[in-house]
Amino acid sequence: MHAKISQLQEEMAGKTVEASSGGGMVNIVMNGKQEAISIRIDPEVVNREDIDMLQDLMIAAVNEAIRKSQEMMTEEMKKNYRGLNIPGLF
């Protein structure tokens, strides 16, 4: 069982999700281990006078990427361990 979970975690490291904020002004790609792979910021959103907005967009995109990564892991766990009833796992 432990080996299967480790194998699934390795597989998830190779899968990615993408999230954005500000209508695509900030994009984050994250793997299934919730590690940021890339960040793209549209140059138009970089404004010295409004750094707070850029920070807010970054936070929103990162949080959305984490949510999508967790959702992807949950779906994979459900597919692979459908017969198990482990409280709090799914």
mmCIF file of C-alpha atoms in Angstrom:
data_model
loop_
_atom_site.group_PDB
_atom_site.id
_atom_site.type_symbol
_atom_site.label_atom_id
_atom_site.label_comp_id
_atom_site.label_asym_id
_atom_site.label_seq_id
_atom_site.Cartn_x
_atom_site.Cartn_y
_atom_site.Cartn_z
ATOM 1 C CA MET A 1 0.000 0.000 0.000
ATOM 2 C CA HIS A 2 2.767 2.426 0.967
ATOM 3 C CA ALA A 3 4.597 1.601 -2.249
ATOM 4 C CA LYS A 4 1.475 2.353 -4.309
ATOM 5 C CA ILE A 5 1.051 5.734 -2.638
ATOM 6 C CA SER A 6 4.713 6.559 -3.232
ATOM 7 C CA GLN A 7 4.328 5.554 -6.874
ATOM 8 C CA LEU A 8 1.241 7.779 -7.216
ATOM 9 C CA GLN A 9 3.112 10.706 -5.680
ATOM 10 C CA GLU A 10 5.925 10.226 -8.199
ATOM 11 C CA GLU A 11 3.404 10.139 -11.057
ATOM 12 C CA MET A 12 1.761 13.309 -9.760
ATOM 13 C CA ALA A 13 5.116 15.107 -9.829
ATOM 14 C CA GLY A 14 5.013 14.747 -13.602
ATOM 15 C CA LYS A 15 1.495 16.165 -13.979
ATOM 16 C CA THR A 16 0.774 19.869 -14.006
ATOM 17 C CA VAL A 17 -2.072 22.296 -13.547
ATOM 18 C CA GLU A 18 -2.255 25.899 -14.664
ATOM 19 C CA ALA A 19 -4.009 28.740 -12.903
ATOM 20 C CA SER A 20 -4.281 32.429 -13.622
ATOM 21 C CA SER A 21 -5.590 35.638 -12.143
ATOM 22 C CA GLY A 22 -6.389 39.085 -13.451
ATOM 23 C CA GLY A 23 -7.843 37.717 -16.661
ATOM 24 C CA GLY A 24 -4.600 35.910 -17.485
ATOM 25 C CA MET A 25 -2.261 38.688 -16.393
ATOM 26 C CA VAL A 26 -0.533 36.272 -13.987
ATOM 27 C CA ASN A 27 -0.177 32.544 -14.812
ATOM 28 C CA ILE A 28 1.222 29.833 -12.572
ATOM 29 C CA VAL A 29 2.036 26.250 -13.567
ATOM 30 C CA MET A 30 2.285 23.844 -10.641
ATOM 31 C CA ASN A 31 2.930 20.109 -10.460
ATOM 32 C CA GLY A 32 1.026 17.522 -8.458
ATOM 33 C CA LYS A 33 3.518 17.895 -5.612
ATOM 34 C CA GLN A 34 2.403 21.531 -5.313
ATOM 35 C CA GLU A 35 5.704 22.899 -6.543
ATOM 36 C CA ALA A 36 5.589 25.975 -8.767
ATOM 37 C CA ILE A 37 7.088 25.111 -12.157
ATOM 38 C CA SER A 38 6.688 28.456 -13.868
ATOM 39 C CA ILE A 39 5.252 31.910 -13.354
ATOM 40 C CA ARG A 40 4.401 34.284 -16.177
ATOM 41 C CA ILE A 41 3.533 37.922 -15.514
ATOM 42 C CA ASP A 42 2.189 40.130 -18.271
ATOM 43 C CA PRO A 43 4.444 43.220 -18.401
ATOM 44 C CA GLU A 44 1.349 45.446 -18.493
ATOM 45 C CA VAL A 45 0.499 44.512 -14.908
ATOM 46 C CA VAL A 46 3.910 45.616 -13.608
ATOM 47 C CA ASN A 47 3.395 49.130 -12.296
ATOM 48 C CA ARG A 48 5.659 50.701 -9.696
ATOM 49 C CA GLU A 49 2.735 52.761 -8.483
ATOM 50 C CA ASP A 50 0.570 49.688 -7.794
ATOM 51 C CA ILE A 51 2.747 46.858 -6.488
ATOM 52 C CA ASP A 52 -0.114 45.842 -4.178
ATOM 53 C CA MET A 53 -2.220 44.819 -7.186
ATOM 54 C CA LEU A 54 0.573 42.618 -8.570
ATOM 55 C CA GLN A 55 1.036 41.007 -5.172
ATOM 56 C CA ASP A 56 -2.694 40.328 -4.910
ATOM 57 C CA LEU A 57 -2.722 38.786 -8.402
ATOM 58 C CA MET A 58 0.233 36.565 -7.500
ATOM 59 C CA ILE A 59 -1.451 35.367 -4.302
ATOM 60 C CA ALA A 60 -4.695 34.637 -6.147
ATOM 61 C CA ALA A 61 -2.925 32.678 -8.903
ATOM 62 C CA VAL A 62 -0.795 30.660 -6.460
ATOM 63 C CA ASN A 63 -3.806 29.803 -4.294
ATOM 64 C CA GLU A 64 -5.800 28.728 -7.348
ATOM 65 C CA ALA A 65 -2.893 26.564 -8.566
ATOM 66 C CA ILE A 66 -2.650 24.900 -5.147
ATOM 67 C CA ARG A 67 -6.402 24.237 -5.151
ATOM 68 C CA LYS A 68 -6.227 22.711 -8.642
ATOM 69 C CA SER A 69 -3.210 20.592 -7.688
ATOM 70 C CA GLN A 70 -4.991 19.259 -4.602
ATOM 71 C CA GLU A 71 -8.089 18.550 -6.669
ATOM 72 C CA MET A 72 -5.990 16.653 -9.232
ATOM 73 C CA MET A 73 -4.403 14.542 -6.468
ATOM 74 C CA THR A 74 -7.784 13.792 -4.902
ATOM 75 C CA GLU A 75 -9.195 12.634 -8.242
ATOM 76 C CA GLU A 76 -6.175 10.383 -8.852
ATOM 77 C CA MET A 77 -6.503 8.904 -5.358
ATOM 78 C CA LYS A 78 -10.194 8.209 -5.956
ATOM 79 C CA LYS A 79 -9.408 6.442 -9.249
ATOM 80 C CA ASN A 80 -6.606 4.336 -7.816
ATOM 81 C CA TYR A 81 -8.018 3.549 -4.381
ATOM 82 C CA ARG A 82 -11.737 3.371 -5.080
ATOM 83 C CA GLY A 83 -12.291 0.263 -2.948
ATOM 84 C CA LEU A 84 -10.657 1.662 0.155
ATOM 85 C CA ASN A 85 -12.661 3.567 2.701
ATOM 86 C CA ILE A 86 -10.098 5.607 4.594
ATOM 87 C CA PRO A 87 -11.764 8.487 6.468
ATOM 88 C CA GLY A 88 -10.347 11.884 5.564
ATOM 89 C CA LEU A 89 -8.369 10.561 2.585
ATOM 90 C CA PHE A 90 -10.863 11.586 -0.103
#
